[in-house]
mmCIF file of C-alpha atoms in Angstrom:
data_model
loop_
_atom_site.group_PDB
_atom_site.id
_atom_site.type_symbol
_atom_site.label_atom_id
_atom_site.label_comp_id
_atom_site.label_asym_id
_atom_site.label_seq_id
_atom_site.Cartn_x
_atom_site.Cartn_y
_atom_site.Cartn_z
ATOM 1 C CA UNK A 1 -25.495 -23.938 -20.764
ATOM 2 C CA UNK A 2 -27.313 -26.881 -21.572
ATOM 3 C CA UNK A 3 -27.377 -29.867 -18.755
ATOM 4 C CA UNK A 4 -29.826 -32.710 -19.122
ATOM 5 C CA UNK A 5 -31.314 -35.126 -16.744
ATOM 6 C CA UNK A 6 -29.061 -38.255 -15.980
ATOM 7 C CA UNK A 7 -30.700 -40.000 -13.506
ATOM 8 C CA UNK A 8 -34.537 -40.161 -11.517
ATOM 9 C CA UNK A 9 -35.438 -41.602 -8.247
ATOM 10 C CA UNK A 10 -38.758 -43.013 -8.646
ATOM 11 C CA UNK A 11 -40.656 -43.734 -5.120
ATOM 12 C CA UNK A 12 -44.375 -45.138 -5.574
ATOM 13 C CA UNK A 13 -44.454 -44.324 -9.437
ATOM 14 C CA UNK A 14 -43.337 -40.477 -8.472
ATOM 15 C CA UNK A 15 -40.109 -39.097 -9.878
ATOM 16 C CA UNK A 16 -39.205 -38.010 -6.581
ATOM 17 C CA UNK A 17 -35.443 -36.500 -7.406
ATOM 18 C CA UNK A 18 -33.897 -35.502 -10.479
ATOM 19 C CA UNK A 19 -29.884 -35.648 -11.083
ATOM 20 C CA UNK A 20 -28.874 -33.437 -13.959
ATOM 21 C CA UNK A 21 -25.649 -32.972 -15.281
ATOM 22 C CA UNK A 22 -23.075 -33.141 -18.598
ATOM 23 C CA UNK A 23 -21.305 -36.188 -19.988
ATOM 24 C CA UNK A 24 -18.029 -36.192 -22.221
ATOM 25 C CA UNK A 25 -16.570 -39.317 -24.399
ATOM 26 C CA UNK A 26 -13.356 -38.646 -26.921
ATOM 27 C CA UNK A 27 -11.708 -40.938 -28.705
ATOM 28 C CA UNK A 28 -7.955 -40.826 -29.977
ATOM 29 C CA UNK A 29 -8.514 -38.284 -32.416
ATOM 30 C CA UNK A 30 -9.745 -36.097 -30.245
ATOM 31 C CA UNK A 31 -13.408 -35.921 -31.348
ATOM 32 C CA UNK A 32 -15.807 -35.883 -29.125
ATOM 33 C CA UNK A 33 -18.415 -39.076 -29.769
ATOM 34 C CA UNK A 34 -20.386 -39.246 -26.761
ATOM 35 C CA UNK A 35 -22.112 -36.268 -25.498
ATOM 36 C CA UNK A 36 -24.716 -35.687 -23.024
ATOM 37 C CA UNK A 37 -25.142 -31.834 -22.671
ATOM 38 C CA UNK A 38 -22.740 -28.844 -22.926
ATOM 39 C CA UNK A 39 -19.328 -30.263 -23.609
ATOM 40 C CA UNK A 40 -17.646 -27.346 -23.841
ATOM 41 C CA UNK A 41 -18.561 -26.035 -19.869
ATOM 42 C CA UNK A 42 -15.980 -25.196 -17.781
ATOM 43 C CA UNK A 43 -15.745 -28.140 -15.037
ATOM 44 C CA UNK A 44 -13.458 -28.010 -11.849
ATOM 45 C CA UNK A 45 -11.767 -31.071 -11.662
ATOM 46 C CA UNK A 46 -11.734 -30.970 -7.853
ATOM 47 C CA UNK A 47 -9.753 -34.523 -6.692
ATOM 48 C CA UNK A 48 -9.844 -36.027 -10.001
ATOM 49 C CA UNK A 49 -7.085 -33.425 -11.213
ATOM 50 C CA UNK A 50 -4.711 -35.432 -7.986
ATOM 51 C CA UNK A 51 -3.578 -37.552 -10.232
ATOM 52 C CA UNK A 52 -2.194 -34.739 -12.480
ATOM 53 C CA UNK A 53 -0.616 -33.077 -9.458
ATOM 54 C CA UNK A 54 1.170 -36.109 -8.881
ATOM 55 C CA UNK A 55 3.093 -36.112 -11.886
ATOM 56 C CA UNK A 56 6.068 -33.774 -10.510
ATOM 57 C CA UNK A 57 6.342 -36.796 -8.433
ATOM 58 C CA UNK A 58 6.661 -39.194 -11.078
ATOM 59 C CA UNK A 59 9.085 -37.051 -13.157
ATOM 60 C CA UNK A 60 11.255 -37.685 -10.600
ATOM 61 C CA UNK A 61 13.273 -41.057 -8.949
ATOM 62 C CA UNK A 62 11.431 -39.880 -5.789
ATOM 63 C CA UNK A 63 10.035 -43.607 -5.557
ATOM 64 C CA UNK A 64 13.466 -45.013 -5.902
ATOM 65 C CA UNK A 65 15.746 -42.756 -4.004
ATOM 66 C CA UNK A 66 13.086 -43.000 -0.915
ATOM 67 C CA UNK A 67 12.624 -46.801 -1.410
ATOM 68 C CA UNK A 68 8.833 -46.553 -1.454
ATOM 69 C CA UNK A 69 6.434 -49.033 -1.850
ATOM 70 C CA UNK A 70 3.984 -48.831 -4.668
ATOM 71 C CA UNK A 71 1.400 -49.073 -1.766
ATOM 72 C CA UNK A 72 2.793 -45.871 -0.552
ATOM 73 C CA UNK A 73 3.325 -44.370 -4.086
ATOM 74 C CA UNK A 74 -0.225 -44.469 -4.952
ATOM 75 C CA UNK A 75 -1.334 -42.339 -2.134
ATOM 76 C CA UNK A 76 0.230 -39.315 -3.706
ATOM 77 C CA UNK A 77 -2.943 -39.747 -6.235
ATOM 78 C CA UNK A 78 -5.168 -40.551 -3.630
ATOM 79 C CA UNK A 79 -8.076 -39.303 -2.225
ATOM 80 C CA UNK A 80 -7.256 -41.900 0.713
ATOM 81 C CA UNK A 81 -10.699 -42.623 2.943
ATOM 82 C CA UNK A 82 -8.621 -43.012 6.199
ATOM 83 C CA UNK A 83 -8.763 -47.196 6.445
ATOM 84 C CA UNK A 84 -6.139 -48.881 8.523
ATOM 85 C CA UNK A 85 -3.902 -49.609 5.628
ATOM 86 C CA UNK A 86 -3.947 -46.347 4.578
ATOM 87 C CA UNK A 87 -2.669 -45.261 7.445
ATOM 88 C CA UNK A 88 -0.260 -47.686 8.216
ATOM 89 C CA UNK A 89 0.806 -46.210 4.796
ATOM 90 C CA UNK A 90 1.284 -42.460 5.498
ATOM 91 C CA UNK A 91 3.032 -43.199 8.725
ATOM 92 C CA UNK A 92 5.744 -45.335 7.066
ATOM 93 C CA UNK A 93 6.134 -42.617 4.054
ATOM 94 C CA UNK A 94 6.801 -40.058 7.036
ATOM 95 C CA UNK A 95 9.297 -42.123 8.194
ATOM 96 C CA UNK A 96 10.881 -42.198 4.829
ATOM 97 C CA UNK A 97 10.391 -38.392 3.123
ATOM 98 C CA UNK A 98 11.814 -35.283 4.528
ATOM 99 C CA UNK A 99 8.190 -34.058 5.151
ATOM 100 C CA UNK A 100 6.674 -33.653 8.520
ATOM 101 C CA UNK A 101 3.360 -33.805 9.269
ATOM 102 C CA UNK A 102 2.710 -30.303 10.222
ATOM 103 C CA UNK A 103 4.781 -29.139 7.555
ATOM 104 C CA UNK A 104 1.221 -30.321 4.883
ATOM 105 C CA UNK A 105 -0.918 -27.409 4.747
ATOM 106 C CA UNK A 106 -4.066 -29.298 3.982
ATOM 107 C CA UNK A 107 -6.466 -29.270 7.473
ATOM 108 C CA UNK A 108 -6.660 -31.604 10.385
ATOM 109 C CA UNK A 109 -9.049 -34.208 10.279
ATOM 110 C CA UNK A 110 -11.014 -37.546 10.372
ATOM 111 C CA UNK A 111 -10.786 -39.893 7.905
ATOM 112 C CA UNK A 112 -13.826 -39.729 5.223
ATOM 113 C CA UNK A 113 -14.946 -43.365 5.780
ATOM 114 C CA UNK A 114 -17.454 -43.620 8.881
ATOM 115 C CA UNK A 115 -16.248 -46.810 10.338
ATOM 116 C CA UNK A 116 -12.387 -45.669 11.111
ATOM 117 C CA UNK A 117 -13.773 -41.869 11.821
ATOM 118 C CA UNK A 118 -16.494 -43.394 14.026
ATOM 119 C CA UNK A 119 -13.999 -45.639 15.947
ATOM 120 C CA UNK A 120 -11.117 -43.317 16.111
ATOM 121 C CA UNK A 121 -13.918 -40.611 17.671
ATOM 122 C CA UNK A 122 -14.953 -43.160 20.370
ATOM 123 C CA UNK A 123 -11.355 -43.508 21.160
ATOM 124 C CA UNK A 124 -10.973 -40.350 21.496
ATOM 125 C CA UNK A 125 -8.064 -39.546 18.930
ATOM 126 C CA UNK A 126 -7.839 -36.439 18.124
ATOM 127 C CA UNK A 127 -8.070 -35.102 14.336
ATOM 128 C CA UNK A 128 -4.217 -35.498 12.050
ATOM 129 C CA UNK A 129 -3.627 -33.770 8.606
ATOM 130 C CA UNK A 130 -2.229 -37.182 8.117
ATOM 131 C CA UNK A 131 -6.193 -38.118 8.246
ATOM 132 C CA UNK A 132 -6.819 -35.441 5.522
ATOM 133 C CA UNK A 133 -7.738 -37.461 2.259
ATOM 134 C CA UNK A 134 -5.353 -35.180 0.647
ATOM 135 C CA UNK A 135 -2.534 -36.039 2.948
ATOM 136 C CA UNK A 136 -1.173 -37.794 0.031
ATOM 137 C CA UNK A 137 -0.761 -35.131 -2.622
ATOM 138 C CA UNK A 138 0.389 -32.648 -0.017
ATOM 139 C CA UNK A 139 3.738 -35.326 0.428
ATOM 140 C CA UNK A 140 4.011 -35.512 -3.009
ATOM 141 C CA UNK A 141 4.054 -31.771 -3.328
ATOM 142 C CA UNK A 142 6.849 -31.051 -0.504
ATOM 143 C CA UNK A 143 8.882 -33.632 -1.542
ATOM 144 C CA UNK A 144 9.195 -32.492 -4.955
ATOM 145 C CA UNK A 145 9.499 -29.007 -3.903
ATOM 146 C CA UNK A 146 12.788 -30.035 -1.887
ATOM 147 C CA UNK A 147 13.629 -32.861 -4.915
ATOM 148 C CA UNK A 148 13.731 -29.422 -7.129
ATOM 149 C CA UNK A 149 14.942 -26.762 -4.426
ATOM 150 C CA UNK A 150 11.544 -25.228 -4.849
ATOM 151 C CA UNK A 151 10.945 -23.306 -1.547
ATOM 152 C CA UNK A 152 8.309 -25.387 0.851
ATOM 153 C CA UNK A 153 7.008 -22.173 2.047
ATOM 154 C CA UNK A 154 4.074 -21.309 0.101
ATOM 155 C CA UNK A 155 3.656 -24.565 -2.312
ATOM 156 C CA UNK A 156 0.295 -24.353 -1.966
ATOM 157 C CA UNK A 157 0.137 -20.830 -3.771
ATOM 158 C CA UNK A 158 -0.963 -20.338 -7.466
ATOM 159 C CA UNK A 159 1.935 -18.394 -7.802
ATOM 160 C CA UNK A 160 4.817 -21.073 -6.539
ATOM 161 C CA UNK A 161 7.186 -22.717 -9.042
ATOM 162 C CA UNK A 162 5.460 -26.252 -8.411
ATOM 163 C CA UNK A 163 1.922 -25.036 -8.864
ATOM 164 C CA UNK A 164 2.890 -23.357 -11.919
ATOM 165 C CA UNK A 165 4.384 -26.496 -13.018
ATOM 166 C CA UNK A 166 1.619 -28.361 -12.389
ATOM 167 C CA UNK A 167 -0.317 -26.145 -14.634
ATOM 168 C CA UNK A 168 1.748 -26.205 -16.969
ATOM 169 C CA UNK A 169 1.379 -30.217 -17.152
ATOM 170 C CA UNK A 170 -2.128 -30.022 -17.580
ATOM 171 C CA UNK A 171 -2.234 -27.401 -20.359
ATOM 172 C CA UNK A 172 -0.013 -30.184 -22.164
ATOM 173 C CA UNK A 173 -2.384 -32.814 -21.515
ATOM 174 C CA UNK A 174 -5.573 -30.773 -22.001
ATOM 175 C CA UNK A 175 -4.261 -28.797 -24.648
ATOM 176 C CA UNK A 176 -5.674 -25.757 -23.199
ATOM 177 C CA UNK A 177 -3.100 -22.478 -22.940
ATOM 178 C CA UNK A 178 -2.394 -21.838 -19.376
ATOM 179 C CA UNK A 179 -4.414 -18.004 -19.865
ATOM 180 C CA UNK A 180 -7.493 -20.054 -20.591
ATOM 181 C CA UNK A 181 -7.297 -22.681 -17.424
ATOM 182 C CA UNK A 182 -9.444 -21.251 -14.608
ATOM 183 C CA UNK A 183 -7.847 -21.649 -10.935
ATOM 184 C CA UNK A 184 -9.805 -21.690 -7.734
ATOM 185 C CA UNK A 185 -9.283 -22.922 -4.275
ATOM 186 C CA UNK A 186 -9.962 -26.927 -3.676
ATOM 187 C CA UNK A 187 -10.992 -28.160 -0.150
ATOM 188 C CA UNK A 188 -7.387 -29.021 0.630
ATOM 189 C CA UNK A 189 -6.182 -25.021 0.124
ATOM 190 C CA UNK A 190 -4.299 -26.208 -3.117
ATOM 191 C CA UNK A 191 -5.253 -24.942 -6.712
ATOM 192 C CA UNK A 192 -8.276 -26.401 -8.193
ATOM 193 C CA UNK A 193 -8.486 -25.739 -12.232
ATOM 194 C CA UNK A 194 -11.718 -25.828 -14.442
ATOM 195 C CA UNK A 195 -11.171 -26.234 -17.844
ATOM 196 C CA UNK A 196 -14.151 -27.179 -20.675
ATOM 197 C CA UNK A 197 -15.351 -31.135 -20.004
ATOM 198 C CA UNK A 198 -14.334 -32.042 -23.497
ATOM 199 C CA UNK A 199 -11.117 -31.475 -22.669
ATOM 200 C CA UNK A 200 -11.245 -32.897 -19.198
ATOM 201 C CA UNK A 201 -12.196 -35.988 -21.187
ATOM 202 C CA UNK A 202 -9.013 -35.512 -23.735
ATOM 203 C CA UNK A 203 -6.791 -35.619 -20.386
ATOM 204 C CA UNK A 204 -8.387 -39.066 -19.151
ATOM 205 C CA UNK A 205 -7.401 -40.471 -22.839
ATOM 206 C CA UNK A 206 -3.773 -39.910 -22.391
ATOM 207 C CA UNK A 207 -3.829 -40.673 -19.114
ATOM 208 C CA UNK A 208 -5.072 -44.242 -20.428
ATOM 209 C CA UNK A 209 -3.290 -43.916 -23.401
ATOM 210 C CA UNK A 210 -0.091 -41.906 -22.929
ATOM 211 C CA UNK A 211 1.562 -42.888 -26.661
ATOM 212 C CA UNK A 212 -0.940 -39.936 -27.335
ATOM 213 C CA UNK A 213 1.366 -37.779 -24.983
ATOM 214 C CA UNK A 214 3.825 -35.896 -27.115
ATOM 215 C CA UNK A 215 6.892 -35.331 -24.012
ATOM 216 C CA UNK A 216 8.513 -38.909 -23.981
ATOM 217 C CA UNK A 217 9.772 -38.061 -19.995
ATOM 218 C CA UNK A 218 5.967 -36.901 -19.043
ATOM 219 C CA UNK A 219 4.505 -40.307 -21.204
ATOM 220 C CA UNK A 220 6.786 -41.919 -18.916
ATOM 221 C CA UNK A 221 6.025 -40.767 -15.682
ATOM 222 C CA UNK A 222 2.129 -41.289 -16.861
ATOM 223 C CA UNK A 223 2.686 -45.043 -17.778
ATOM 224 C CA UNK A 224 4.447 -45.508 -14.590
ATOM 225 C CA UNK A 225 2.455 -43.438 -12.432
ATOM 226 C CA UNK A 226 -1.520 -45.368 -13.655
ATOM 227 C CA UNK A 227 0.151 -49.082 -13.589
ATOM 228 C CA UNK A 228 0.718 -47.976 -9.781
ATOM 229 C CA UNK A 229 -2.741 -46.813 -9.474
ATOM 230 C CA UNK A 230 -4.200 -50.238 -11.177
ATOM 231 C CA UNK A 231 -2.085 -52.438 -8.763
ATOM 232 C CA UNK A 232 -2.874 -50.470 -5.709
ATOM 233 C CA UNK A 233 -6.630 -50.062 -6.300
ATOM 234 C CA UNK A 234 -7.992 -49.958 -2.759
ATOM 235 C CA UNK A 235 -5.323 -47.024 -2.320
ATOM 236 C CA UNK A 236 -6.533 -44.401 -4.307
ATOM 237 C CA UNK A 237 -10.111 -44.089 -2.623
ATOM 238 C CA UNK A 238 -11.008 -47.614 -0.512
ATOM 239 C CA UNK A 239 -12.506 -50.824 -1.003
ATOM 240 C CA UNK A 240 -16.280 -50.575 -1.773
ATOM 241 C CA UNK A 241 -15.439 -47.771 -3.473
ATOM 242 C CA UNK A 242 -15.673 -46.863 -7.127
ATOM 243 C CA UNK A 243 -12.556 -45.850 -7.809
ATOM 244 C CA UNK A 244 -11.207 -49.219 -6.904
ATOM 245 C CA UNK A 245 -13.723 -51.302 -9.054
ATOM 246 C CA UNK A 246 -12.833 -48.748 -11.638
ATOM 247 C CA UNK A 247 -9.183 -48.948 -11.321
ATOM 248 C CA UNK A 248 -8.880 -53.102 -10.545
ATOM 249 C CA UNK A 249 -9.692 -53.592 -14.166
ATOM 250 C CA UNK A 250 -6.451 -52.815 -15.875
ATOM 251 C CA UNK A 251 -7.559 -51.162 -18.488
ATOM 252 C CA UNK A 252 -9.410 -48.512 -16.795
ATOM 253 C CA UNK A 253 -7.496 -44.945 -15.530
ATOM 254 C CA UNK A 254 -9.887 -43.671 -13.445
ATOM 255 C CA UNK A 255 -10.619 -40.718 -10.397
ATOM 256 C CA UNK A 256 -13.070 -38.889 -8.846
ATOM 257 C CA UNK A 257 -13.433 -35.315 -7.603
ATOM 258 C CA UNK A 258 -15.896 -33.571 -5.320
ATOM 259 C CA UNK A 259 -19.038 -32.304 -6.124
ATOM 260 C CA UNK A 260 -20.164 -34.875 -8.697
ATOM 261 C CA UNK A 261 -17.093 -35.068 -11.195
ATOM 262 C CA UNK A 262 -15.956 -38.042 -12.788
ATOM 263 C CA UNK A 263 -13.115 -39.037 -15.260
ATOM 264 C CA UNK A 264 -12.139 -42.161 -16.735
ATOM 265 C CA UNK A 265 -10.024 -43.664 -19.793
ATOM 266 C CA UNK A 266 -10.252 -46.661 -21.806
ATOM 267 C CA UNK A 267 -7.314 -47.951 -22.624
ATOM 268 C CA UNK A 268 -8.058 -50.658 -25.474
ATOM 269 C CA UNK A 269 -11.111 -48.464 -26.355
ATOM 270 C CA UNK A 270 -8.634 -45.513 -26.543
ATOM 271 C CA UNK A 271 -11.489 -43.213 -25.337
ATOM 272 C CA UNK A 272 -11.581 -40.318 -22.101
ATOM 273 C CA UNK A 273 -14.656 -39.623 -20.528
ATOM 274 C CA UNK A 274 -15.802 -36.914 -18.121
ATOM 275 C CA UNK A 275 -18.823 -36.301 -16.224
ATOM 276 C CA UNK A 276 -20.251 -33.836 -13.581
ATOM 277 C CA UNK A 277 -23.468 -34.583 -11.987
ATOM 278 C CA UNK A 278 -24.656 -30.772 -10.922
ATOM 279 C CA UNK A 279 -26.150 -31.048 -7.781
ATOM 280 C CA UNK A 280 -22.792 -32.818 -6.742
ATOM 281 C CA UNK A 281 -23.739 -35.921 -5.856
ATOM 282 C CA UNK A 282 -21.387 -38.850 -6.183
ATOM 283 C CA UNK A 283 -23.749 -41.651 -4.733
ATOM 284 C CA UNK A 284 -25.362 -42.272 -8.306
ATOM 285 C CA UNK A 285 -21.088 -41.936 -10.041
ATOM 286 C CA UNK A 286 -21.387 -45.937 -10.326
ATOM 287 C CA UNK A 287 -25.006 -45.493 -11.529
ATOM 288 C CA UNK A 288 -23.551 -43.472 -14.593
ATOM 289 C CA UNK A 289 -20.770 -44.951 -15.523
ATOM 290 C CA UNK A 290 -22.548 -48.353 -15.620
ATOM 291 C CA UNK A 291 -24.406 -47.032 -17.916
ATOM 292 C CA UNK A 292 -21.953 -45.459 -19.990
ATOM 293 C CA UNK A 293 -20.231 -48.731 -20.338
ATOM 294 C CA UNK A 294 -23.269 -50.554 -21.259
ATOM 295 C CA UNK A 295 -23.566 -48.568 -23.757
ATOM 296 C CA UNK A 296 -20.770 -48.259 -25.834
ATOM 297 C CA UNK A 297 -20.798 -52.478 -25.132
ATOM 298 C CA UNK A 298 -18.267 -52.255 -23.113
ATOM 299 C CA UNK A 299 -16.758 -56.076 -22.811
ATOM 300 C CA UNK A 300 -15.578 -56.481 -19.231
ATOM 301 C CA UNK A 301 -19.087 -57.433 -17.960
ATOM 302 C CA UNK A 302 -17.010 -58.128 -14.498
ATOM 303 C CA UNK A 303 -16.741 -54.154 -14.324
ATOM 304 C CA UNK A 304 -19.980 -53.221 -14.795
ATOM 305 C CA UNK A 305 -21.287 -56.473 -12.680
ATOM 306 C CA UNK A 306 -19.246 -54.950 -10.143
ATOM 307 C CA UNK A 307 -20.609 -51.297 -10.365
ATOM 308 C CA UNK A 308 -24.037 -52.317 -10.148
ATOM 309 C CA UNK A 309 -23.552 -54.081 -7.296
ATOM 310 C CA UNK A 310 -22.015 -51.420 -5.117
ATOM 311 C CA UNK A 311 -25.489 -49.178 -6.122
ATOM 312 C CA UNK A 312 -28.582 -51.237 -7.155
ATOM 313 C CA UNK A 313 -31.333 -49.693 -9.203
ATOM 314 C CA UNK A 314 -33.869 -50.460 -6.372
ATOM 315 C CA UNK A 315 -34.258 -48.331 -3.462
ATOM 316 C CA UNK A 316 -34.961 -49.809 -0.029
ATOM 317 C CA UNK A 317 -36.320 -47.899 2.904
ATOM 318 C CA UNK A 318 -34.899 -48.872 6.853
ATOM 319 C CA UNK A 319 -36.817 -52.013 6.966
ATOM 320 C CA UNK A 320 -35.066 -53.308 3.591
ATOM 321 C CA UNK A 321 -38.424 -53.019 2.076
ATOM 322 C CA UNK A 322 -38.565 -51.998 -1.449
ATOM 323 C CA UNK A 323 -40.062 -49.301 -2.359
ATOM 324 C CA UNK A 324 -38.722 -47.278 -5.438
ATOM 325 C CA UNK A 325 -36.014 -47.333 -8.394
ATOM 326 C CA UNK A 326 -32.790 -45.271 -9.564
ATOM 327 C CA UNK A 327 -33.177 -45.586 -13.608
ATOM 328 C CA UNK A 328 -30.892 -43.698 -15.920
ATOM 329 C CA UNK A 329 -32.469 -41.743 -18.805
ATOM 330 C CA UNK A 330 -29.782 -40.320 -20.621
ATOM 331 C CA UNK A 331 -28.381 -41.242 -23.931
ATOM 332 C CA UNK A 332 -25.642 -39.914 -26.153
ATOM 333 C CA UNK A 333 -26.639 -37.163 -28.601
ATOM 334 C CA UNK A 334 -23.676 -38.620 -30.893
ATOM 335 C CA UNK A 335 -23.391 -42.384 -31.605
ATOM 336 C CA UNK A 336 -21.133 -44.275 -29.347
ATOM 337 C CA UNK A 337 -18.233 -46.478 -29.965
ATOM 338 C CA UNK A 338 -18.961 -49.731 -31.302
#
């Protein structure tokens, strides 16, 4: 395995932390023409696969026959952060989906943002599945199981028809037979599947680009499913966040996952990327990706304006007092897009 350094943390002149990790571009062909490390190691996907998982969804008039709003559509590729609006949101898609709340296996809990945990703690509500950031994708998953006359029991199993399903989407997208897709557990109880970053990347392309999809139904439901997640931006994470700077520029498909993983697709550029910081952090994602974008000159300056904003290169201790720098080190070992 070979993972190289990404990004240092200077304080008073001393590297004082190191963020290592693996970086994947592909362009429409395919080929790999950004590379930062080990391309080919197996990455979970952790919540950036969600937007894969919502395709059953999409395959389906689900949206239509349940007369949902694209607001509430997008949270079945969410990793929603608990804000007010999202869950004004999940309330009104209970209302509308034969799902109940305690039918979702994923866990009770508090949203993932601290202002709405914090003030829903001093209130003293108690914890929801509904408050689960994967509350989402666990709708989306029992509605299509009764759409299909899948059992509900059990959806979260490897072994159910939807999960199956599911993988059998993202061997189409990734390419990858189903024998070679490792599963494991996410945080949520659902299936979680690793497959090498290169190909991780390859998904993000036709995500972005889904002429590249071969099914016409599935290229379909992918067109359909990212021009949601574009127009709903502050949906699919929250404001501040940067999955919605990534996503409110049109032509960027973009989502996160736990533990440091990152995917995103061009859509003029036709390219995929994927990236996996190994110690798991995500507070340097917007960090990297700047930088990625910089690099291949990226023409939406907006974007990566935007991105550097929400994490400056200068580190400030309590007192707002500066007192070190976050630089990224890393450059492709092929050459980027021009």
């Amino acid at each position: 395995m070979k993972f190289t350094a990404l990004v240092e943390e200077v304080r008073g002149g001393i590297v004082e932390n190191i963020h290592t990790g693996i970086i994947c571009g592909v362009d429409d062909q395919l080929e790999s023409f950004y590379q930062v490390g080990d391309e080919e190691h197996y990455t979970y996907f952790r919540s950036a696969s969600k937007p894969i998982q919502a395709l059953p969804v999409f395959l389906t008039d689900i949206i239509d026959k349940y007369g949902l709003t694209e607001q509430e559509a997008a949270l079945f590729t969410a990793s929603h952060r608990g804000e007010p609006y999202h869950i004004k949101a999940l309330e009104s898609m209970f209302a509308k989906l034969p799902v109940k709340e305690e039918e979702l296996y994923c866990p009770a809990s508090y949203p993932l943002n601290i202002q709405p945990r914090e003030e829903m703690i001093r209130q003293g509500i108690q914890k929801r599945k509904l408050y689960h950031n994967c509350a989402g994708k666990h709708m989306g998953f029992i509605t299509v199981c009764r759409e299909w006359g899948f059992p509900v029991e059990g959806y979260w199993k490897e072994d159910h028809p939807l999960q199956k399903h599911i993988l059998d989407i993202l061997s189409h997208l990734s390419g990858i037979p189903v024998s070679k897709i490792h599963i494991g557990v996410d945080g949520c109880g659902a299936p979680v599947f690793a497959i090498p970053l290169k190909r991780m990347s390859e998904v993000y392309l036709k995500l972005a680009c889904p002429d590249l999809i071969q099914d016409p139904q599935l290229q379909q439901a992918v067109f359909k499913m990212t021009s949601i997640m574009n127009n709903q931006f502050n949906m699919v994470a929250s404001q501040h966040f940067i999955c919605s700077i990534l996503l409110e520029d049109s032509n960027i498909v973009a989502k996160g996952g736990a533990q440091g993983v990152y995917c995103f697709g061009l859509k003029k550029e036709r390219a995929g990327f994927a990236l996996k910081v190994l110690n798991g952090s995500e507070d340097v994602w917007p960090n990297i990706v700047a930088s990625i974008l910089e690099q291949i000159h990226y023409n939406n300056q907006e974007t990566i304006k935007k991105l550097r904003n929400l994490r400056p290169s200068v580190i400030r201790n309590d007192a707002g007092m500066e007192v070190g720098s976050i630089q990224e080190i890393f450059q492709s070992e092929k050459l980027p897009l021009n």
